[in-house]
Amino acid sequence: MSFVCGISGEPTEDPVVSPVSGCIFDRRLIVKYIAENGTDPISHGELAEDSLVSLKAGGTGAAPRNVSGTSIPSLLKMLQDEWDTVMLNSFSLRQQLQIARQELSHSLYQHDAACRVIARLSKELTAAREALSTLKPHTTAKVDDDVSIEESDDQQGLSEAILAKLDEKSKSLTADRKQRGKNLPEGLAKSEEFAELKQTASHTGIHSTGTPGITALDIKGNLSLTGGIDKTVVLYNYEKEQIVQTFKGHNKKINAVVLHPDTKTAISASADSHIRVWNADDASSKVVIDIHQAPVTDISLNASGDYILSASDDSYWAFSDIHSGKSLCKVSVEPGSQIAVHCIEFHPDGLIFGTGAADAVVKIWDLKNQGIAAAFPGHTAAVRSIAFSENGYYLATGSEDGEVKLWDLRKLKNLKTFANEEKQPINSLSFDITGSFLGIGGQKVQVLHVKSWSEVASLSDHSGPVTGVRFGENARSLVTCSLDKSLRVFSI
């Protein structure tokens, strides 16, 4: 009968049993292990050499000798000692490996738990900072029960010279608009021609493909200005398929862009709470407007070309000079509450403007006194987009639940309501230059004839939500952008 050593796993020559663990070992190996560690190799309890109990196997008890080694006893002794050392070392390594595996498993669990805690704390810290930024002390002056104007050393106010300039521009535009209204352009598209509206170009390489998605659009002639999730603003000639300039400086995604009528000046608003003014000849911004404490959601250029309106999630709208970067006034849409303002746009005359907010109410504001001129409740979800007709009579608004409403500014009432079947947010609205057609950007592109309020075109070429819609000359073309990272041109 032979026994197997608990250390080497080999048959024993002189088997002994440990009274501590009850395991059998070769005396030679266990004695060396006790001399080095003083413990049982299995249970790690204290063990002395004289505590070992010898075992007697049946038969003669003589171990078979290695015939090949009988003539060189010294070599055999050396090899035996080396073998003993290897066995002891191998046993120790196996034990250390098991302990290391347990420690590594525990460390990985702790690391995973720590990462989750850090992510949660970072999110809470960001939320706390945003909440704190809205609680900064400021002095307010009451204009009426619904408006609160923030006073700051950085705000210059609307001077008499600025008001006179805006008033003069407004009178000039009103006269021009009345003259244009008498005679529609000869080449204006007809409603029945929109059945022939087809895609003529698709541009997908304008923004980064790593973080795809175009979020904002404006056009002038054959130039388009786009903003994307990749934090960049791109001035692009879509007829020549050539990038004119790429503007980098924002730290978060772009929410709105405006291309100045001079086609050299570009303005962008970002979720980093900044508004930047760019020049086509320089990739770096020449003016940075820092007036909001939360993401800037929308901007609108005054007809004078010198001032910009901005809306923000901090519940304020602001009126700023694009040349100096100074804010002239900053007004809360609802004092005492934090209602995010999602969209803003100037009336074609430039003295009144509209806002759409998270409370589903559309408000018309008088820029001169920063007061509310009219309010249009009626939407059942947050108002996401807004557009004035060029004739100055109509206002279109789109909500988060896919509903588009047309308002009459003369009668101050809702004329029509268009419910989108997809119930998806309306991200963009745009009238053509005559106010005859309304472009809608939601889950797809739609064109409505305003007077009949009928759909004359429906385009599903984009594979993602449409974020921008703009009409070309005489409404004979349509430029759109989408989160599918493409800029598409449709023509009759």
CSV table of C-alpha atoms in Angstrom, one decimal:
chain,number,residue,atom,x,y,z
A,1,MET,CA,0.0,0.0,0.0
A,2,SER,CA,1.4,3.4,-0.9
A,3,PHE,CA,0.5,6.9,0.2
A,4,VAL,CA,0.5,10.2,-1.8
A,5,CYS,CA,2.3,13.2,-0.3
A,6,GLY,CA,0.0,16.3,0.2
A,7,ILE,CA,2.8,18.5,-0.9
A,8,SER,CA,4.4,16.9,-4.0
A,9,GLY,CA,1.4,14.7,-5.1
A,10,GLU,CA,3.9,11.8,-5.5
A,11,PRO,CA,4.1,8.5,-3.7
A,12,THR,CA,5.8,8.8,-0.3
A,13,GLU,CA,9.0,7.0,0.7
A,14,ASP,CA,8.5,7.7,4.4
A,15,PRO,CA,4.9,8.6,5.0
A,16,VAL,CA,3.9,10.7,8.1
A,17,VAL,CA,0.6,12.2,9.1
A,18,SER,CA,0.1,15.7,10.6
A,19,PRO,CA,-2.1,15.7,13.7
A,20,VAL,CA,-3.1,19.3,12.9
A,21,SER,CA,-4.6,18.7,9.4
A,22,GLY,CA,-4.7,14.9,9.3
A,23,CYS,CA,-2.9,15.0,5.9
A,24,ILE,CA,-0.2,12.6,4.8
A,25,PHE,CA,3.2,13.9,3.7
A,26,ASP,CA,6.6,12.6,2.9
A,27,ARG,CA,8.7,13.1,6.0
A,28,ARG,CA,11.6,14.6,4.0
A,29,LEU,CA,9.3,17.4,2.5
A,30,ILE,CA,7.3,18.1,5.6
A,31,VAL,CA,10.4,18.4,7.8
A,32,LYS,CA,11.9,21.0,5.4
A,33,TYR,CA,8.5,22.9,5.3
A,34,ILE,CA,8.3,23.0,9.1
A,35,ALA,CA,11.9,24.2,9.3
A,36,GLU,CA,11.1,27.1,7.0
A,37,ASN,CA,7.5,28.0,8.2
A,38,GLY,CA,6.7,26.2,11.5
A,39,THR,CA,3.2,25.5,10.3
A,40,ASP,CA,1.1,22.8,8.7
A,41,PRO,CA,1.1,23.5,4.9
A,42,ILE,CA,-2.6,22.7,4.6
A,43,SER,CA,-4.3,24.1,7.6
A,44,HIS,CA,-1.5,26.6,8.5
A,45,GLY,CA,-1.8,25.7,12.2
A,46,GLU,CA,1.4,25.4,14.3
A,47,LEU,CA,3.2,22.1,13.8
A,48,ALA,CA,6.4,20.7,15.2
A,49,GLU,CA,8.6,18.0,13.8
A,50,ASP,CA,8.2,15.7,16.8
A,51,SER,CA,4.4,15.9,16.4
A,52,LEU,CA,4.5,14.0,13.2
A,53,VAL,CA,3.2,10.4,13.3
A,54,SER,CA,4.8,7.8,11.1
A,55,LEU,CA,2.7,5.4,9.0
A,56,LYS,CA,3.7,1.8,8.3
A,57,ALA,CA,2.5,0.3,5.0
A,58,GLY,CA,2.0,-3.4,4.5
A,59,GLY,CA,4.7,-5.6,2.9
A,60,THR,CA,8.4,-5.2,3.4
A,61,GLY,CA,8.2,-1.4,3.6
A,62,ALA,CA,11.3,-1.0,1.5
A,63,ALA,CA,11.1,1.6,-1.2
A,64,PRO,CA,12.2,0.5,-4.6
A,65,ARG,CA,15.6,1.8,-5.4
A,66,ASN,CA,16.5,3.6,-8.6
A,67,VAL,CA,18.7,1.2,-10.4
A,68,SER,CA,20.2,3.9,-12.6
A,69,GLY,CA,21.4,5.8,-9.6
A,70,THR,CA,23.1,3.2,-7.5
A,71,SER,CA,26.5,4.0,-8.8
A,72,ILE,CA,26.4,7.7,-8.2
A,73,PRO,CA,24.9,8.3,-4.8
A,74,SER,CA,26.1,11.9,-4.5
A,75,LEU,CA,24.5,12.9,-7.7
A,76,LEU,CA,21.2,11.3,-6.6
A,77,LYS,CA,21.4,13.1,-3.3
A,78,MET,CA,21.8,16.4,-5.1
A,79,LEU,CA,19.0,15.7,-7.5
A,80,GLN,CA,16.8,14.6,-4.6
A,81,ASP,CA,17.4,17.8,-2.7
A,82,GLU,CA,16.7,19.9,-5.9
A,83,TRP,CA,13.5,17.9,-6.4
A,84,ASP,CA,12.4,18.6,-2.8
A,85,THR,CA,13.1,22.3,-3.3
A,86,VAL,CA,11.1,22.4,-6.5
A,87,MET,CA,8.1,20.6,-4.8
A,88,LEU,CA,8.1,23.0,-1.9
A,89,ASN,CA,8.4,26.0,-4.2
A,90,SER,CA,5.6,24.7,-6.5
A,91,PHE,CA,3.3,24.2,-3.5
A,92,SER,CA,3.9,27.7,-2.2
A,93,LEU,CA,3.3,29.2,-5.6
A,94,ARG,CA,0.0,27.4,-5.9
A,95,GLN,CA,-1.1,28.8,-2.6
A,96,GLN,CA,0.1,32.3,-3.5
A,97,LEU,CA,-1.7,32.1,-6.8
A,98,GLN,CA,-5.0,31.2,-5.1
A,99,ILE,CA,-4.6,34.1,-2.6
A,100,ALA,CA,-3.7,36.5,-5.5
A,101,ARG,CA,-6.8,35.5,-7.4
A,102,GLN,CA,-9.0,36.1,-4.4
A,103,GLU,CA,-7.4,39.5,-3.8
A,104,LEU,CA,-7.7,40.5,-7.5
A,105,SER,CA,-11.4,39.5,-7.6
A,106,HIS,CA,-12.0,41.6,-4.5
A,107,SER,CA,-10.1,44.6,-5.9
A,108,LEU,CA,-12.0,44.5,-9.2
A,109,TYR,CA,-15.3,44.5,-7.3
A,110,GLN,CA,-14.1,47.5,-5.2
A,111,HIS,CA,-13.0,49.3,-8.3
A,112,ASP,CA,-16.3,48.8,-10.1
A,113,ALA,CA,-18.2,50.0,-7.0
A,114,ALA,CA,-15.9,53.1,-6.7
A,115,CYS,CA,-16.5,54.0,-10.4
A,116,ARG,CA,-20.2,53.8,-9.9
A,117,VAL,CA,-20.0,56.0,-6.8
A,118,ILE,CA,-17.8,58.5,-8.6
A,119,ALA,CA,-20.1,58.7,-11.6
A,120,ARG,CA,-23.1,59.3,-9.3
A,121,LEU,CA,-21.3,62.0,-7.3
A,122,SER,CA,-20.1,63.7,-10.5
A,123,LYS,CA,-23.6,63.8,-11.8
A,124,GLU,CA,-24.9,65.2,-8.5
A,125,LEU,CA,-22.1,67.8,-8.4
A,126,THR,CA,-22.9,69.0,-11.9
A,127,ALA,CA,-26.6,69.3,-11.0
A,128,ALA,CA,-25.8,71.1,-7.8
A,129,ARG,CA,-23.5,73.6,-9.7
A,130,GLU,CA,-26.3,74.3,-12.3
A,131,ALA,CA,-28.8,74.8,-9.5
A,132,LEU,CA,-26.4,77.1,-7.7
A,133,SER,CA,-25.7,79.2,-10.8
A,134,THR,CA,-29.4,80.0,-10.9
A,135,LEU,CA,-29.4,81.2,-7.3
A,136,LYS,CA,-26.8,83.9,-7.7
A,137,PRO,CA,-27.9,87.1,-6.0
A,138,HIS,CA,-29.0,89.8,-8.4
A,139,THR,CA,-31.1,93.0,-8.3
A,140,THR,CA,-34.3,93.1,-10.3
A,141,ALA,CA,-36.5,95.9,-11.4
A,142,LYS,CA,-40.2,95.2,-11.9
A,143,VAL,CA,-41.7,96.3,-15.2
A,144,ASP,CA,-45.1,94.6,-14.6
A,145,ASP,CA,-46.5,91.5,-12.9
A,146,ASP,CA,-45.1,89.1,-15.4
A,147,VAL,CA,-41.6,90.5,-16.2
A,148,SER,CA,-38.4,90.8,-14.2
A,149,ILE,CA,-35.4,92.6,-15.7
A,150,GLU,CA,-32.0,91.8,-14.4
A,151,GLU,CA,-29.7,94.7,-13.7
A,152,SER,CA,-26.0,94.2,-14.0
A,153,ASP,CA,-22.8,96.3,-14.5
A,154,ASP,CA,-22.3,94.3,-17.7
A,155,GLN,CA,-25.6,95.5,-19.2
A,156,GLN,CA,-25.8,98.9,-20.8
A,157,GLY,CA,-29.5,99.1,-21.3
A,158,LEU,CA,-31.4,100.2,-24.4
A,159,SER,CA,-30.3,103.8,-24.9
A,160,GLU,CA,-32.3,106.4,-26.8
A,161,ALA,CA,-29.9,106.1,-29.8
A,162,ILE,CA,-30.4,102.3,-30.0
A,163,LEU,CA,-34.2,102.7,-29.7
A,164,ALA,CA,-34.2,105.3,-32.4
A,165,LYS,CA,-32.1,103.1,-34.7
A,166,LEU,CA,-34.4,100.1,-34.2
A,167,ASP,CA,-37.5,102.3,-34.7
A,168,GLU,CA,-36.1,103.7,-38.0
A,169,LYS,CA,-35.2,100.3,-39.3
A,170,SER,CA,-38.7,99.0,-38.4
A,171,LYS,CA,-40.5,101.7,-40.3
A,172,SER,CA,-38.3,101.1,-43.3
A,173,LEU,CA,-38.9,97.4,-43.3
A,174,THR,CA,-42.7,97.9,-42.8
A,175,ALA,CA,-42.8,100.1,-45.9
A,176,ASP,CA,-40.8,97.6,-47.9
A,177,ARG,CA,-42.9,94.7,-46.9
A,178,LYS,CA,-46.1,96.4,-47.8
A,179,GLN,CA,-44.7,97.2,-51.2
A,180,ARG,CA,-43.6,93.5,-51.7
A,181,GLY,CA,-47.0,92.3,-50.6
A,182,LYS,CA,-48.7,93.9,-53.5
A,183,ASN,CA,-46.8,91.9,-56.1
A,184,LEU,CA,-45.6,88.3,-55.5
A,185,PRO,CA,-42.4,87.3,-57.3
A,186,GLU,CA,-43.0,86.0,-60.8
A,187,GLY,CA,-40.9,82.8,-60.2
A,188,LEU,CA,-42.6,81.9,-56.9
A,189,ALA,CA,-43.3,78.2,-56.7
A,190,LYS,CA,-47.0,77.1,-56.9
A,191,SER,CA,-48.5,74.6,-54.5
A,192,GLU,CA,-49.0,72.0,-57.2
A,193,GLU,CA,-45.4,72.1,-58.2
A,194,PHE,CA,-44.3,70.8,-54.8
A,195,ALA,CA,-45.3,67.3,-56.0
A,196,GLU,CA,-42.2,67.5,-58.1
A,197,LEU,CA,-39.9,68.4,-55.2
A,198,LYS,CA,-37.0,65.9,-55.3
A,199,GLN,CA,-33.7,65.6,-53.6
A,200,THR,CA,-30.9,66.9,-55.8
A,201,ALA,CA,-27.9,66.8,-53.4
A,202,SER,CA,-26.9,65.1,-50.1
A,203,HIS,CA,-23.8,66.2,-48.2
A,204,THR,CA,-22.6,64.0,-45.3
A,205,GLY,CA,-18.9,65.0,-44.8
A,206,ILE,CA,-19.5,68.5,-43.4
A,207,HIS,CA,-19.2,67.6,-39.7
A,208,SER,CA,-17.3,65.0,-37.8
A,209,THR,CA,-18.3,61.4,-38.4
A,210,GLY,CA,-17.1,60.4,-35.0
A,211,THR,CA,-19.9,62.3,-33.2
A,212,PRO,CA,-22.5,62.5,-36.0
A,213,GLY,CA,-25.5,64.9,-36.0
A,214,ILE,CA,-26.2,68.3,-37.4
A,215,THR,CA,-28.3,70.3,-34.9
A,216,ALA,CA,-28.8,73.8,-36.5
A,217,LEU,CA,-29.0,75.4,-39.9
A,218,ASP,CA,-29.2,78.8,-41.6
A,219,ILE,CA,-28.7,79.7,-45.3
A,220,LYS,CA,-28.1,82.7,-47.4
A,221,GLY,CA,-27.9,82.2,-51.1
A,222,ASN,CA,-25.8,79.2,-51.8
A,223,LEU,CA,-24.1,79.3,-48.4
A,224,SER,CA,-25.2,77.2,-45.4
A,225,LEU,CA,-24.2,77.6,-41.8
A,226,THR,CA,-24.5,74.5,-39.7
A,227,GLY,CA,-23.8,73.5,-36.1
A,228,GLY,CA,-23.3,70.0,-34.8
A,229,ILE,CA,-23.0,67.7,-31.9
A,230,ASP,CA,-19.3,67.7,-32.6
A,231,LYS,CA,-19.1,71.3,-31.1
A,232,THR,CA,-18.1,72.9,-34.5
A,233,VAL,CA,-19.8,75.4,-36.8
A,234,VAL,CA,-19.3,75.0,-40.5
A,235,LEU,CA,-19.8,77.6,-43.3
A,236,TYR,CA,-20.4,75.5,-46.4
A,237,ASN,CA,-21.1,76.3,-50.1
A,238,TYR,CA,-23.5,73.5,-51.0
A,239,GLU,CA,-23.6,74.4,-54.7
A,240,LYS,CA,-19.8,74.1,-55.1
A,241,GLU,CA,-19.7,71.3,-52.3
A,242,GLN,CA,-16.9,73.2,-50.6
A,243,ILE,CA,-16.2,74.1,-47.0
A,244,VAL,CA,-15.5,77.8,-46.7
A,245,GLN,CA,-14.6,77.8,-43.0
A,246,THR,CA,-14.8,75.6,-39.9
A,247,PHE,CA,-15.2,77.4,-36.6
A,248,LYS,CA,-14.1,75.7,-33.4
A,249,GLY,CA,-14.3,77.1,-29.9
A,250,HIS,CA,-17.4,75.8,-28.2
A,251,ASN,CA,-17.1,73.2,-25.5
A,252,LYS,CA,-20.5,71.5,-26.0
A,253,LYS,CA,-23.0,70.9,-28.9
A,254,ILE,CA,-24.3,73.7,-31.0
A,255,ASN,CA,-28.0,74.5,-30.5
A,256,ALA,CA,-28.5,77.4,-32.9
A,257,VAL,CA,-26.7,79.3,-35.7
A,258,VAL,CA,-27.4,82.5,-37.7
A,259,LEU,CA,-25.7,83.5,-40.9
A,260,HIS,CA,-25.5,87.3,-41.1
A,261,PRO,CA,-26.9,88.9,-44.4
A,262,ASP,CA,-23.3,90.0,-45.2
A,263,THR,CA,-22.5,86.2,-45.4
A,264,LYS,CA,-19.2,87.0,-43.7
A,265,THR,CA,-20.4,87.0,-40.1
A,266,ALA,CA,-21.6,83.8,-38.4
A,267,ILE,CA,-23.2,83.6,-35.0
A,268,SER,CA,-23.6,80.4,-32.9
A,269,ALA,CA,-25.2,79.4,-29.6
A,270,SER,CA,-24.1,76.4,-27.6
A,271,ALA,CA,-25.0,74.2,-24.7
A,272,ASP,CA,-21.8,75.6,-23.0
A,273,SER,CA,-23.9,78.8,-22.3
A,274,HIS,CA,-21.9,81.0,-24.7
A,275,ILE,CA,-22.7,82.9,-27.9
A,276,ARG,CA,-19.8,83.3,-30.3
A,277,VAL,CA,-19.5,85.7,-33.3
A,278,TRP,CA,-17.2,84.5,-36.1
A,279,ASN,CA,-15.8,85.9,-39.3
A,280,ALA,CA,-15.5,83.8,-42.4
A,281,ASP,CA,-11.8,84.9,-42.8
A,282,ASP,CA,-10.8,83.7,-39.3
A,283,ALA,CA,-11.5,80.3,-37.7
A,284,SER,CA,-11.4,81.8,-34.2
A,285,SER,CA,-14.3,83.7,-32.7
A,286,LYS,CA,-13.9,87.5,-32.5
A,287,VAL,CA,-16.6,88.1,-29.9
A,288,VAL,CA,-17.9,85.9,-27.1
A,289,ILE,CA,-21.2,86.8,-25.4
A,290,ASP,CA,-21.3,85.3,-21.9
A,291,ILE,CA,-24.6,86.4,-20.4
A,292,HIS,CA,-26.5,83.1,-19.6
A,293,GLN,CA,-25.9,80.6,-16.8
A,294,ALA,CA,-27.3,77.6,-18.7
A,295,PRO,CA,-27.3,76.2,-22.2
A,296,VAL,CA,-28.3,78.8,-24.9
A,297,THR,CA,-31.2,77.2,-26.8
A,298,ASP,CA,-31.9,79.6,-29.6
A,299,ILE,CA,-30.8,83.0,-31.1
A,300,SER,CA,-32.4,85.5,-33.6
A,301,LEU,CA,-30.7,88.4,-35.4
A,302,ASN,CA,-32.3,91.8,-35.4
A,303,ALA,CA,-33.1,93.2,-38.8
A,304,SER,CA,-30.5,96.0,-38.2
A,305,GLY,CA,-27.8,93.3,-38.2
A,306,ASP,CA,-26.2,94.7,-35.1
A,307,TYR,CA,-28.0,92.9,-32.3
A,308,ILE,CA,-28.9,89.4,-31.3
A,309,LEU,CA,-31.6,87.9,-29.2
A,310,SER,CA,-30.8,84.8,-27.2
A,311,ALA,CA,-32.9,82.3,-25.2
A,312,SER,CA,-31.7,80.0,-22.5
A,313,ASP,CA,-32.6,77.2,-20.1
A,314,ASP,CA,-31.9,79.6,-17.3
A,315,SER,CA,-35.4,81.1,-18.0
A,316,TYR,CA,-34.0,84.4,-19.4
A,317,TRP,CA,-33.9,86.0,-22.8
A,318,ALA,CA,-31.2,88.6,-23.5
A,319,PHE,CA,-30.5,91.3,-26.1
A,320,SER,CA,-26.9,91.8,-27.0
A,321,ASP,CA,-24.6,93.8,-29.3
A,322,ILE,CA,-22.7,91.4,-31.6
A,323,HIS,CA,-19.9,93.9,-32.2
A,324,SER,CA,-19.0,94.6,-28.6
A,325,GLY,CA,-20.3,91.4,-27.0
A,326,LYS,CA,-22.1,93.5,-24.4
A,327,SER,CA,-25.6,92.5,-23.2
A,328,LEU,CA,-28.1,95.4,-23.3
A,329,CYS,CA,-30.8,93.7,-21.3
A,330,LYS,CA,-31.7,90.4,-19.7
A,331,VAL,CA,-35.2,89.5,-18.8
A,332,SER,CA,-36.9,86.5,-17.0
A,333,VAL,CA,-39.9,85.0,-18.8
A,334,GLU,CA,-41.5,84.0,-15.5
A,335,PRO,CA,-40.1,85.7,-12.3
A,336,GLY,CA,-39.7,83.3,-9.4
A,337,SER,CA,-39.7,80.1,-11.5
A,338,GLN,CA,-37.2,78.2,-13.6
A,339,ILE,CA,-38.9,77.8,-16.9
A,340,ALA,CA,-36.6,76.9,-19.7
A,341,VAL,CA,-36.9,79.0,-22.9
A,342,HIS,CA,-36.6,76.7,-25.9
A,343,CYS,CA,-37.0,79.1,-28.9
A,344,ILE,CA,-37.0,82.8,-29.8
A,345,GLU,CA,-37.4,84.8,-33.0
A,346,PHE,CA,-37.7,88.4,-34.1
A,347,HIS,CA,-40.8,89.7,-35.9
A,348,PRO,CA,-39.7,90.9,-39.4
A,349,ASP,CA,-40.1,94.5,-38.2
A,350,GLY,CA,-37.5,93.9,-35.4
A,351,LEU,CA,-39.4,95.6,-32.5
A,352,ILE,CA,-41.4,92.7,-31.2
A,353,PHE,CA,-40.4,89.0,-30.9
A,354,GLY,CA,-41.8,85.7,-29.7
A,355,THR,CA,-40.6,83.1,-27.3
A,356,GLY,CA,-41.6,79.5,-26.7
A,357,ALA,CA,-40.9,77.8,-23.4
A,358,ALA,CA,-41.3,74.6,-21.4
A,359,ASP,CA,-44.6,75.8,-19.9
A,360,ALA,CA,-46.2,75.4,-23.4
A,361,VAL,CA,-47.1,79.2,-23.6
A,362,VAL,CA,-46.1,81.3,-26.5
A,363,LYS,CA,-45.4,84.9,-25.6
A,364,ILE,CA,-45.0,88.0,-27.7
A,365,TRP,CA,-42.7,90.7,-26.3
A,366,ASP,CA,-42.2,94.4,-26.9
A,367,LEU,CA,-38.5,95.0,-27.1
A,368,LYS,CA,-38.7,98.7,-26.2
A,369,ASN,CA,-40.1,98.2,-22.7
A,370,GLN,CA,-39.2,94.5,-22.4
A,371,GLY,CA,-42.8,93.7,-21.5
A,372,ILE,CA,-45.2,91.0,-22.7
A,373,ALA,CA,-47.5,92.3,-25.5
A,374,ALA,CA,-49.5,89.1,-25.9
A,375,ALA,CA,-49.6,85.5,-24.7
A,376,PHE,CA,-50.9,82.4,-26.6
A,377,PRO,CA,-51.7,79.4,-24.4
A,378,GLY,CA,-52.9,76.4,-26.3
A,379,HIS,CA,-50.1,73.9,-26.7
A,380,THR,CA,-50.2,70.9,-24.4
A,381,ALA,CA,-46.4,70.3,-24.4
A,382,ALA,CA,-43.2,72.4,-24.4
A,383,VAL,CA,-42.9,74.8,-27.4
A,384,ARG,CA,-39.7,73.8,-29.3
A,385,SER,CA,-39.8,76.0,-32.5
A,386,ILE,CA,-41.2,79.3,-33.6
A,387,ALA,CA,-41.3,81.3,-36.9
A,388,PHE,CA,-42.9,84.6,-38.1
A,389,SER,CA,-44.3,84.9,-41.5
A,390,GLU,CA,-42.5,87.5,-43.6
A,391,ASN,CA,-45.8,89.4,-44.1
A,392,GLY,CA,-45.8,90.0,-40.3
A,393,TYR,CA,-49.4,88.7,-39.8
A,394,TYR,CA,-48.8,85.1,-38.9
A,395,LEU,CA,-46.8,83.2,-36.3
A,396,ALA,CA,-46.2,79.4,-36.4
A,397,THR,CA,-45.2,77.4,-33.4
A,398,GLY,CA,-44.2,73.8,-32.9
A,399,SER,CA,-44.3,71.7,-29.8
A,400,GLU,CA,-42.6,68.7,-28.3
A,401,ASP,CA,-45.7,66.5,-29.0
A,402,GLY,CA,-45.6,67.1,-32.7
A,403,GLU,CA,-48.3,69.8,-32.9
A,404,VAL,CA,-48.0,72.9,-35.1
A,405,LYS,CA,-50.2,76.0,-34.5
A,406,LEU,CA,-50.7,79.0,-36.8
A,407,TRP,CA,-51.6,82.2,-34.9
A,408,ASP,CA,-53.0,85.5,-36.3
A,409,LEU,CA,-51.2,88.4,-34.7
A,410,ARG,CA,-53.9,90.9,-35.7
A,411,LYS,CA,-56.8,89.0,-34.1
A,412,LEU,CA,-54.5,87.4,-31.4
A,413,LYS,CA,-56.0,83.9,-31.9
A,414,ASN,CA,-55.2,80.5,-33.2
A,415,LEU,CA,-56.2,80.0,-36.8
A,416,LYS,CA,-55.2,76.4,-37.5
A,417,THR,CA,-53.7,73.4,-35.7
A,418,PHE,CA,-51.8,70.7,-37.5
A,419,ALA,CA,-51.3,67.5,-35.5
A,420,ASN,CA,-48.3,65.4,-36.6
A,421,GLU,CA,-49.1,61.7,-36.7
A,422,GLU,CA,-45.7,60.6,-35.4
A,423,LYS,CA,-46.1,62.8,-32.2
A,424,GLN,CA,-42.4,63.6,-32.5
A,425,PRO,CA,-41.0,67.0,-31.5
A,426,ILE,CA,-41.1,69.8,-34.1
A,427,ASN,CA,-37.5,70.9,-34.2
A,428,SER,CA,-37.6,73.6,-36.9
A,429,LEU,CA,-40.2,75.9,-38.6
A,430,SER,CA,-39.6,78.2,-41.5
A,431,PHE,CA,-41.7,80.4,-43.8
A,432,ASP,CA,-40.7,81.2,-47.3
A,433,ILE,CA,-40.0,84.9,-48.2
A,434,THR,CA,-43.7,85.5,-49.1
A,435,GLY,CA,-45.2,83.6,-46.2
A,436,SER,CA,-47.1,81.3,-48.6
A,437,PHE,CA,-45.4,78.1,-47.5
A,438,LEU,CA,-44.4,76.7,-44.1
A,439,GLY,CA,-41.6,74.2,-43.8
A,440,ILE,CA,-41.7,71.8,-40.9
A,441,GLY,CA,-38.8,69.7,-39.5
A,442,GLY,CA,-39.7,66.8,-37.3
A,443,GLN,CA,-39.4,63.1,-37.8
A,444,LYS,CA,-39.6,64.1,-41.5
A,445,VAL,CA,-39.8,67.2,-43.7
A,446,GLN,CA,-43.2,68.6,-44.5
A,447,VAL,CA,-44.3,71.6,-46.5
A,448,LEU,CA,-47.7,73.2,-45.9
A,449,HIS,CA,-49.6,75.7,-48.0
A,450,VAL,CA,-50.5,78.4,-45.5
A,451,LYS,CA,-53.9,79.6,-46.8
A,452,SER,CA,-55.4,76.2,-47.4
A,453,TRP,CA,-53.3,74.6,-44.5
A,454,SER,CA,-52.9,71.5,-46.7
A,455,GLU,CA,-49.7,69.4,-47.0
A,456,VAL,CA,-48.1,69.9,-50.4
A,457,ALA,CA,-45.0,67.9,-49.8
A,458,SER,CA,-43.7,65.2,-47.4
A,459,LEU,CA,-40.1,64.1,-47.6
A,460,SER,CA,-38.7,61.1,-45.6
A,461,ASP,CA,-35.2,61.0,-47.1
A,462,HIS,CA,-33.5,61.6,-43.7
A,463,SER,CA,-32.9,58.6,-41.5
A,464,GLY,CA,-32.9,60.7,-38.3
A,465,PRO,CA,-34.9,63.6,-36.8
A,466,VAL,CA,-34.8,66.7,-39.0
A,467,THR,CA,-33.3,69.7,-37.1
A,468,GLY,CA,-33.3,72.4,-39.7
A,469,VAL,CA,-35.5,73.5,-42.6
A,470,ARG,CA,-34.9,76.6,-44.9
A,471,PHE,CA,-36.5,77.7,-48.2
A,472,GLY,CA,-34.3,78.8,-51.1
A,473,GLU,CA,-35.1,81.5,-53.6
A,474,ASN,CA,-38.8,81.8,-54.5
A,475,ALA,CA,-39.5,78.6,-52.5
A,476,ARG,CA,-38.2,76.5,-55.4
A,477,SER,CA,-35.7,74.7,-53.3
A,478,LEU,CA,-35.5,73.5,-49.7
A,479,VAL,CA,-32.4,72.9,-47.6
A,480,THR,CA,-32.6,70.6,-44.6
A,481,CYS,CA,-30.3,69.0,-42.0
A,482,SER,CA,-30.7,66.1,-39.6
A,483,LEU,CA,-29.2,64.1,-36.8
A,484,ASP,CA,-28.3,61.6,-39.5
A,485,LYS,CA,-25.3,64.0,-40.2
A,486,SER,CA,-26.5,65.0,-43.7
A,487,LEU,CA,-27.3,68.3,-45.3
A,488,ARG,CA,-29.8,67.7,-48.1
A,489,VAL,CA,-31.0,70.0,-50.9
A,490,PHE,CA,-34.5,69.5,-52.5
A,491,SER,CA,-35.5,71.3,-55.7
A,492,ILE,CA,-38.6,71.6,-57.9
